[in-house]
Short mmCIF file of C-alpha atoms in Angstrom, two decimals:
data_model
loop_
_atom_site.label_atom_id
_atom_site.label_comp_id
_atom_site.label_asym_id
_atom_site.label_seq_id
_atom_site.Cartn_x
_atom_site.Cartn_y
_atom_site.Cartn_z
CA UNK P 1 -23.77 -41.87 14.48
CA UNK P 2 -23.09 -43.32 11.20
CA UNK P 3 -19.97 -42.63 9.49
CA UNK P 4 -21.60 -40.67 7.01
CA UNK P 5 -24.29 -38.83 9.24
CA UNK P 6 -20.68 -37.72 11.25
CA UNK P 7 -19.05 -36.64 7.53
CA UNK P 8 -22.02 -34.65 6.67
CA UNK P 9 -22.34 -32.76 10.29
CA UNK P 10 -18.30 -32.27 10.19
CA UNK P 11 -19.13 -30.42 6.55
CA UNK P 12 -22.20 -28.82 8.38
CA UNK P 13 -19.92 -27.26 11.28
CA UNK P 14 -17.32 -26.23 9.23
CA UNK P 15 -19.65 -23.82 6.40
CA UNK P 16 -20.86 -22.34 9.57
CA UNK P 17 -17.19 -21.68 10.87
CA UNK P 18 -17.20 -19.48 8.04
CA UNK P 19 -19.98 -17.21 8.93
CA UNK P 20 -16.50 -14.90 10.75
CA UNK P 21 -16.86 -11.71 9.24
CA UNK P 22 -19.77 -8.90 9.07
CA UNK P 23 -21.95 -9.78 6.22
CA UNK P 24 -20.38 -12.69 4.95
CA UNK P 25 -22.10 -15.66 3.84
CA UNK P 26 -21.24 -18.92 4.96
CA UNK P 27 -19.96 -21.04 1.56
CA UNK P 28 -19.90 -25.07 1.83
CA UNK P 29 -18.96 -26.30 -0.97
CA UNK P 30 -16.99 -23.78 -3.97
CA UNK P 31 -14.50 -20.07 -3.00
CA UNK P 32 -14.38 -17.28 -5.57
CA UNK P 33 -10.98 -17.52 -6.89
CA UNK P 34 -9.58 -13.75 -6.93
CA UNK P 35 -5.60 -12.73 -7.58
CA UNK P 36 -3.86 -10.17 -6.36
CA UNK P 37 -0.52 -8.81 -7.54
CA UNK P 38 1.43 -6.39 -5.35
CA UNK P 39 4.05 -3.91 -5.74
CA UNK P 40 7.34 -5.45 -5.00
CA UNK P 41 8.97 -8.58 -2.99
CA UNK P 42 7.42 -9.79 0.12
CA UNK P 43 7.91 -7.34 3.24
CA UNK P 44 6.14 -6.39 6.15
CA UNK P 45 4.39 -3.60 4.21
CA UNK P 46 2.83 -6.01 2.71
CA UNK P 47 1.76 -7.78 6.05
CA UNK P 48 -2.15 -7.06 6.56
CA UNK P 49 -2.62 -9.36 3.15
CA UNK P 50 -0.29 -12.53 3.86
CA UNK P 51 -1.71 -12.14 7.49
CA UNK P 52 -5.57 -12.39 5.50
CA UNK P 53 -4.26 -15.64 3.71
CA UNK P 54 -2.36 -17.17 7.16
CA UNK P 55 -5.43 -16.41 9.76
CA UNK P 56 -7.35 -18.12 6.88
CA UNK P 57 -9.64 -14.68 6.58
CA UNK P 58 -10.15 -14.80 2.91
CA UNK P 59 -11.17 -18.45 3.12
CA UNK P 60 -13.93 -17.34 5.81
CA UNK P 61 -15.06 -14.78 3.59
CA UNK P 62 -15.04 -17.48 0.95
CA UNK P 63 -12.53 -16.68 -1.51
CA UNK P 64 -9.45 -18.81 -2.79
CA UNK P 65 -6.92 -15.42 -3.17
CA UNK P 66 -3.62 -15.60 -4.73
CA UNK P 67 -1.21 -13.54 -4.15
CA UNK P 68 1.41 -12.50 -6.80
CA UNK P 69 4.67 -11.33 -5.31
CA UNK P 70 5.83 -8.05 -7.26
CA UNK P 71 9.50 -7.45 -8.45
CA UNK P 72 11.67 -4.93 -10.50
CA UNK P 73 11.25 -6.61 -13.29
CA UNK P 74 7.06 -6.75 -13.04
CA UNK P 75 4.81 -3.35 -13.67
CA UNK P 76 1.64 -4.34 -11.56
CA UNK P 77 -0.43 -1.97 -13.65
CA UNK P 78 0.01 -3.49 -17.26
CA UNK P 79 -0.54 -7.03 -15.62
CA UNK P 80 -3.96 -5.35 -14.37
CA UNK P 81 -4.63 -3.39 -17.78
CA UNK P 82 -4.08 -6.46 -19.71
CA UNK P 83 -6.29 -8.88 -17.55
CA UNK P 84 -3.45 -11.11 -16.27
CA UNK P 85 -4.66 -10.03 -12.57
CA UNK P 86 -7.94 -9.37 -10.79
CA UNK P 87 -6.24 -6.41 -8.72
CA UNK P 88 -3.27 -4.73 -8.26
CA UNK P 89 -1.88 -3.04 -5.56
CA UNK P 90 -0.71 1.00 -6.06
CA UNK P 91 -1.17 4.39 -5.24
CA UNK P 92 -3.44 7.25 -5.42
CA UNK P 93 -1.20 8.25 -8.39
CA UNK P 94 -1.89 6.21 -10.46
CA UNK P 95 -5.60 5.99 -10.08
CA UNK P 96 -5.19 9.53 -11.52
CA UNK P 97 -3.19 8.10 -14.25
CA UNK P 98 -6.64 5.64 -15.22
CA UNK P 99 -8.70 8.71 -15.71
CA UNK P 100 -6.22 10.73 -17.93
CA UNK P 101 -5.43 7.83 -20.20
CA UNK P 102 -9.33 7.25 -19.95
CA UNK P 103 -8.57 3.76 -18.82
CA UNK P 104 -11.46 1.38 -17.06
CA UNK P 105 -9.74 0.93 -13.91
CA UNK P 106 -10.07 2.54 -9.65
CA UNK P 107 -9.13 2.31 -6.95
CA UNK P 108 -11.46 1.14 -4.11
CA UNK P 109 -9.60 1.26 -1.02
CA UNK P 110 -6.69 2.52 0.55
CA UNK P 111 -4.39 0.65 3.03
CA UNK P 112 -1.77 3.78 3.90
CA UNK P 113 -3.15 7.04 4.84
CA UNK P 114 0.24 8.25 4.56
CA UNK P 115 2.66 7.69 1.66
CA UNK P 116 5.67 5.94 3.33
CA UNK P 117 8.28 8.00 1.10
CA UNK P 118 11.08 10.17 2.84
CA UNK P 119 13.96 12.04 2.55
CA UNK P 120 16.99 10.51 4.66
CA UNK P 121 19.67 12.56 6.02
CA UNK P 122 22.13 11.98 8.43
CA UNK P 123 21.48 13.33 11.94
CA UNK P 124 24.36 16.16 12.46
CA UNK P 125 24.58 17.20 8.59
CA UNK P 126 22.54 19.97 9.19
CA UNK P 127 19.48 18.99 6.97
CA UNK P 128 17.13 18.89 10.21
CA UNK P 129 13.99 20.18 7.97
CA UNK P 130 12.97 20.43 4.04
CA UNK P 131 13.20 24.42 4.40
CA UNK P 132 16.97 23.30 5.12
CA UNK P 133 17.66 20.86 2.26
CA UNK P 134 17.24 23.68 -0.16
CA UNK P 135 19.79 24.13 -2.52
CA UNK P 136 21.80 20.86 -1.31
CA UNK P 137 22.11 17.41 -3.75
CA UNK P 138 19.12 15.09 -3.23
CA UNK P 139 19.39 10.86 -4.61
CA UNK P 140 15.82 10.81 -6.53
CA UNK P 141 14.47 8.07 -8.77
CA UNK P 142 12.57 8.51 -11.63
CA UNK P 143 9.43 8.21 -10.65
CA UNK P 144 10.14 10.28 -7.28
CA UNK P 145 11.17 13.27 -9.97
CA UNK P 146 7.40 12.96 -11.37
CA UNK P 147 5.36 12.42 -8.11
CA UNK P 148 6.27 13.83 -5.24
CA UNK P 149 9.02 16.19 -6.44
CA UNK P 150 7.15 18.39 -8.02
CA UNK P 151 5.50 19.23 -4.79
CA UNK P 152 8.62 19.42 -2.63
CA UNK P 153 10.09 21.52 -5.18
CA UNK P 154 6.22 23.73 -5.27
CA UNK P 155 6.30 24.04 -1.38
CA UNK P 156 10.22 24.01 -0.13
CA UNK P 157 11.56 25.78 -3.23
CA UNK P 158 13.60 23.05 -4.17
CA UNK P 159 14.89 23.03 -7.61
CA UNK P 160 16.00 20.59 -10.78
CA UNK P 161 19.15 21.22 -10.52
CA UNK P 162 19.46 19.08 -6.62
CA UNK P 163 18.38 16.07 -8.41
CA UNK P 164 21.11 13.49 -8.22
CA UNK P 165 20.44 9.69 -9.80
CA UNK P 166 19.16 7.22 -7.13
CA UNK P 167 19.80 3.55 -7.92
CA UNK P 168 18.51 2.18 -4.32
CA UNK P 169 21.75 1.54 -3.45
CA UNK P 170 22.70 2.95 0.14
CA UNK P 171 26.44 2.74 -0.70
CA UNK P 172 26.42 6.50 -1.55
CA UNK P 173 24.66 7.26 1.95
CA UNK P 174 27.14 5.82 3.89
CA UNK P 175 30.01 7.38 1.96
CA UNK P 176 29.28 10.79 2.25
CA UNK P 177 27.54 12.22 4.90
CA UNK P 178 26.29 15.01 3.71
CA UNK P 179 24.03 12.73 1.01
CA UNK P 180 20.70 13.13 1.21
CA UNK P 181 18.28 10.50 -0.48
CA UNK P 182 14.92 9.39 -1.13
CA UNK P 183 13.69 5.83 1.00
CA UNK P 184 10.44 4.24 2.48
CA UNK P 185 10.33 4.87 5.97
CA UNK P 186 10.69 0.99 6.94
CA UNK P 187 13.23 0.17 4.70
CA UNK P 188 16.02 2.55 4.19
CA UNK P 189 16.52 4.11 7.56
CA UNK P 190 16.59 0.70 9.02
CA UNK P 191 19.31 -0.62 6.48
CA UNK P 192 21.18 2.70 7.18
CA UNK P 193 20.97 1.80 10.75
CA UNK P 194 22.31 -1.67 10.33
CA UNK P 195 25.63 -0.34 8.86
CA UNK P 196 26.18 2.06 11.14
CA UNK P 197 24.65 5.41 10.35
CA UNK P 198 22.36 7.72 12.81
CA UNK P 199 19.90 8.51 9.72
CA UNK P 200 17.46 11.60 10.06
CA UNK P 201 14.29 10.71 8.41
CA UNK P 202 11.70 13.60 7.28
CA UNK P 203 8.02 11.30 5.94
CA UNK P 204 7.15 13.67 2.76
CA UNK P 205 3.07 12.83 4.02
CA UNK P 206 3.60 14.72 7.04
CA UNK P 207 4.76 17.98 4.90
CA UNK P 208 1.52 17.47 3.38
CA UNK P 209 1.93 15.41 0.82
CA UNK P 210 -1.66 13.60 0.61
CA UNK P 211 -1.13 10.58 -2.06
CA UNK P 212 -2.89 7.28 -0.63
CA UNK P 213 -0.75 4.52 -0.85
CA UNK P 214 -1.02 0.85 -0.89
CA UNK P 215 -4.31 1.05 -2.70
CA UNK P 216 -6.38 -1.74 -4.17
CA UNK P 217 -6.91 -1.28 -7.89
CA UNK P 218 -9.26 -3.17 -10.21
CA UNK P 219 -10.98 -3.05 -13.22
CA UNK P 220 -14.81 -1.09 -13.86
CA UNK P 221 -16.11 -4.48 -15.12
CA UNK P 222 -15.23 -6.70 -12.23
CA UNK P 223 -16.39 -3.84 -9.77
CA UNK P 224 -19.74 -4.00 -12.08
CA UNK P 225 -20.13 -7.82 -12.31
CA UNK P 226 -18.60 -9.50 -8.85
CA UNK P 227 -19.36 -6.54 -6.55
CA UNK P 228 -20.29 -9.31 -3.19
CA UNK P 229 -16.61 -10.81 -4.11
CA UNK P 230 -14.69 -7.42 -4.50
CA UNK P 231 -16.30 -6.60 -1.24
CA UNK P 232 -15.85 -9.59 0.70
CA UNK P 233 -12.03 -9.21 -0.54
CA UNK P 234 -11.96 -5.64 0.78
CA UNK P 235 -13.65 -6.87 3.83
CA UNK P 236 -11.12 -9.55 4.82
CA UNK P 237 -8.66 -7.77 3.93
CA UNK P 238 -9.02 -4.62 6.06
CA UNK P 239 -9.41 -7.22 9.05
CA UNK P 240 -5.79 -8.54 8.12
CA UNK P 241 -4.13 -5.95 8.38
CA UNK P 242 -5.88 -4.92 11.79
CA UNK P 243 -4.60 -8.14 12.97
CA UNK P 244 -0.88 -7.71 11.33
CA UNK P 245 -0.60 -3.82 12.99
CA UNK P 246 -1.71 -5.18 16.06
CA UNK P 247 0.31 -8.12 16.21
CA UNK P 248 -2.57 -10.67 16.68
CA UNK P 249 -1.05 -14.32 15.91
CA UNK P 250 1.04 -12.99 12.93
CA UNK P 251 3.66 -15.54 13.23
CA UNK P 252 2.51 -17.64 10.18
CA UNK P 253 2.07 -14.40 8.24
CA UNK P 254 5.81 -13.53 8.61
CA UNK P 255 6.51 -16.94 8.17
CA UNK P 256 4.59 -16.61 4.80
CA UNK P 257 6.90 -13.11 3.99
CA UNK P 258 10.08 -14.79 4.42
CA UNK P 259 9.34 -17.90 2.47
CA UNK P 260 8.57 -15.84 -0.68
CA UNK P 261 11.08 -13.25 0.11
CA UNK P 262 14.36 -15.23 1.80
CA UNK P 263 15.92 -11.17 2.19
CA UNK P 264 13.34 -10.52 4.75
CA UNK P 265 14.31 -11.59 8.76
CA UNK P 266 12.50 -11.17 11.98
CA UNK P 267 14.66 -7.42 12.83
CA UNK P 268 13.41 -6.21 9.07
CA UNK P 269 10.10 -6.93 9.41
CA UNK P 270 9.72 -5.94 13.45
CA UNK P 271 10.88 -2.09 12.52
CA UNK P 272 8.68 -1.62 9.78
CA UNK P 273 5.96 -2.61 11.61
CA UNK P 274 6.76 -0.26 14.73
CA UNK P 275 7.84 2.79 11.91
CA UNK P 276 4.49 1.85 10.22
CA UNK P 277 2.62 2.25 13.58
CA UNK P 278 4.38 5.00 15.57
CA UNK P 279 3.82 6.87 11.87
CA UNK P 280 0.51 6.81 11.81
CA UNK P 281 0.96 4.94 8.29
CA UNK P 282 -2.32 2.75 8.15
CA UNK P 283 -4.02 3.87 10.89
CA UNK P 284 -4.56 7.75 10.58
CA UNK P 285 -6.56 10.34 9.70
CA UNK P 286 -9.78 9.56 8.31
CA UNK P 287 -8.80 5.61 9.30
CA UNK P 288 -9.18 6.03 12.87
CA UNK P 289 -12.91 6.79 12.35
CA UNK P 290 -13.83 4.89 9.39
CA UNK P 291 -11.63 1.85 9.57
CA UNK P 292 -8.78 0.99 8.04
CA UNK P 293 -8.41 1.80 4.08
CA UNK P 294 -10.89 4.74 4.56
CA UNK P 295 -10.70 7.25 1.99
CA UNK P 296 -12.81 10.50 1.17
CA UNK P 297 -13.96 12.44 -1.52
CA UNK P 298 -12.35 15.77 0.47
CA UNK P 299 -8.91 14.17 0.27
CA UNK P 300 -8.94 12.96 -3.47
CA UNK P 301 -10.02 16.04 -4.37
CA UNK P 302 -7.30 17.95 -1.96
CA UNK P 303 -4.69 15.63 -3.37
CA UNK P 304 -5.51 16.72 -7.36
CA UNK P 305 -5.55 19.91 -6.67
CA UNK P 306 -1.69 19.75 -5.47
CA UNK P 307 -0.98 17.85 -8.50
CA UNK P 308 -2.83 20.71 -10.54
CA UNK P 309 -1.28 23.88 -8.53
CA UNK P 310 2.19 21.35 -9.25
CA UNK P 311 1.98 21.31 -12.84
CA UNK P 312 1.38 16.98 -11.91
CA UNK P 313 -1.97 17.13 -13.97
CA UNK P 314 -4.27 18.90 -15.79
CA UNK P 315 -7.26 20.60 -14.23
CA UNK P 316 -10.52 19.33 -15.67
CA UNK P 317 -9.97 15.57 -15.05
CA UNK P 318 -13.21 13.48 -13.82
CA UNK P 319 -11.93 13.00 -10.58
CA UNK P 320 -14.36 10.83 -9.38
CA UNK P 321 -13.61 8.05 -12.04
CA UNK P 322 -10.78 6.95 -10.43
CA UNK P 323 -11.86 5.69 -7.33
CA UNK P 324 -15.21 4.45 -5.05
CA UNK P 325 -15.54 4.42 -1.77
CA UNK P 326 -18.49 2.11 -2.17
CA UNK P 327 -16.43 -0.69 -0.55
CA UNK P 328 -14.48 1.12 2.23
CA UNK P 329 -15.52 3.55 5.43
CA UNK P 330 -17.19 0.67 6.84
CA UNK P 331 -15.11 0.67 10.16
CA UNK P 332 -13.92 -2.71 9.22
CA UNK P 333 -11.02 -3.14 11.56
CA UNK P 334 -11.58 -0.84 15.14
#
């Protein structure tokens, strides 16, 4: 065999290699370039994606995807609204948000079937429920006070006046016992944990609390004009993060995590992924039957309707502009 008869074959092998995922098109020669901006540092809550990128998944689905690490000092939604990124990643919040500004944006897929927010107590206080946190001094941030406080305060009587300042800092916590404050359920309890404290964790979702989270967002033209790319994205992406909550191979994906996110170690990520599982977090509900980032038209609509009956939003709003499941439900991942 010639050396260029062997080159060519090599190439030959190697676009079928990337015939890996349902549907997918094997591509030789050029990947669609897509980016991707998430929500805050690298973490394990972000695993399914760098695990996508690692196992080489988007590449097999033929895409080159970058993905933008978020940060306090980043708002992933103007950086969508003002074209700097193909996609975001958010919540079923603000895909609401997009219809009542009557913005050109959706969401098209949702990673967490639960909303990882919680109150944290500490176990002993006496705060073993939401019925018994009435009354008592809760650590909120502002955007807490405007999404899901409105229905704790709604459906455990809480009131305005339990709202103390929350500046993510645990310091508080661990000085008084009787604090109670708002976390993510793998991040908080676990650094609570770490200096000592037995924390008490109550996951808002399971109260009822029905916001998707970790959603894919993206504009109404690129949904319009690349709609093989979007779903190839969606595609590989979903299969990531079957691999990552399974803990298929996912060394180089935590490797990824920790080199854009030095604060991140093997004990960090290891507990969110086991709170994320034993939760129900990704894999859930509607999930367990129509793969992961299922979502519904029964549960968007169940979900406005709290935000109405909260005073949240408006009734009235075109619901259906802010999302499609024309890319999910496909039982990518089981």
């Amino acid at each position: 065999m010639t050396a260029t008869r062997f080159v060519f074959r090599r190439r030959a092998l190697g676009a079928l290699a990337l015939v890996a995922l349902p549907g997918v098109r094997a591509r030789a020669q050029t990947l669609d370039r897509v980016s991707f901006q998430t929500n805050w540092r690298a973490q394990a809550e972000h695993g399914g994606y760098y695990q996508a990128v690692a196992a080489g998944l988007y590449r097999q689905a033929g895409l080159e995807v970058e993905l933008r690490m978020g940060g306090p000092q980043q708002n992933p939604a103007q950086l969508l609204l003002g074209g700097r990124v193909d996609m975001i990643m958010s919540n079923g919040f603000q895909a609401l948000n997009y219809v009542r500004e009557n913005l050109p944006f959706l969401c098209i897929g949702a990673v967490m079937q639960k909303d990882p927010q919680v109150l944290m107590a500490h176990e002993g206080a006496g705060n073993d429920s939401f019925e018994a946190m009435r009354g008592k001094p809760i650590l909120i941030g502002a955007e807490g006070r405007v999404t899901f406080w409105p229905f704790l305060r709604a459906k455990f009587g809480f009131t305005d006046t339990q709202i103390r300042p929350y500046t993510f800092n645990l310091a508080p916590f661990m000085a008084d016992r009787n604090t109670i404050m708002q976390g993510f359920l793998s991040s908080e309890p676990f650094a609570a944990i770490q200096a000592g404290a037995r924390p008490k964790v109550h996951l808002i979702a399971d109260a009822g609390y029905e916001n998707y989270q970790t959603t894919i967002d993206i504009s109404a033209k690129m949904v319009a004009e690349k709609k093989d790319v979007v779903q190839r994205f969606v595609d590989a992406t979903m299969l990531g993060w079957s691999q990552y909550m399974k803990g298929e191979n996912v060394a180089a994906a935590n490797a990824l995590i920790k080199r854009d996110n030095p604060e991140m170690d093997d004990a960090k990520i290891a507990y969110a992924v086991k709170a994320m599982n034993d939760n129900g977090i990704v894999l859930s509900g509607e999930a367990t039957r129509l793969g992961i980032g299922a979502m519904t038209h029964e549960r968007w609509a169940s979900f406005y309707q709290t935000l109405v009956q909260t005073g949240v939003h408006a009734a009235g709003l075109d619901l259906r502009r802010a999302y499609s499941l024309d890319f999910v439900n496909r039982r990518v991942g089981l």
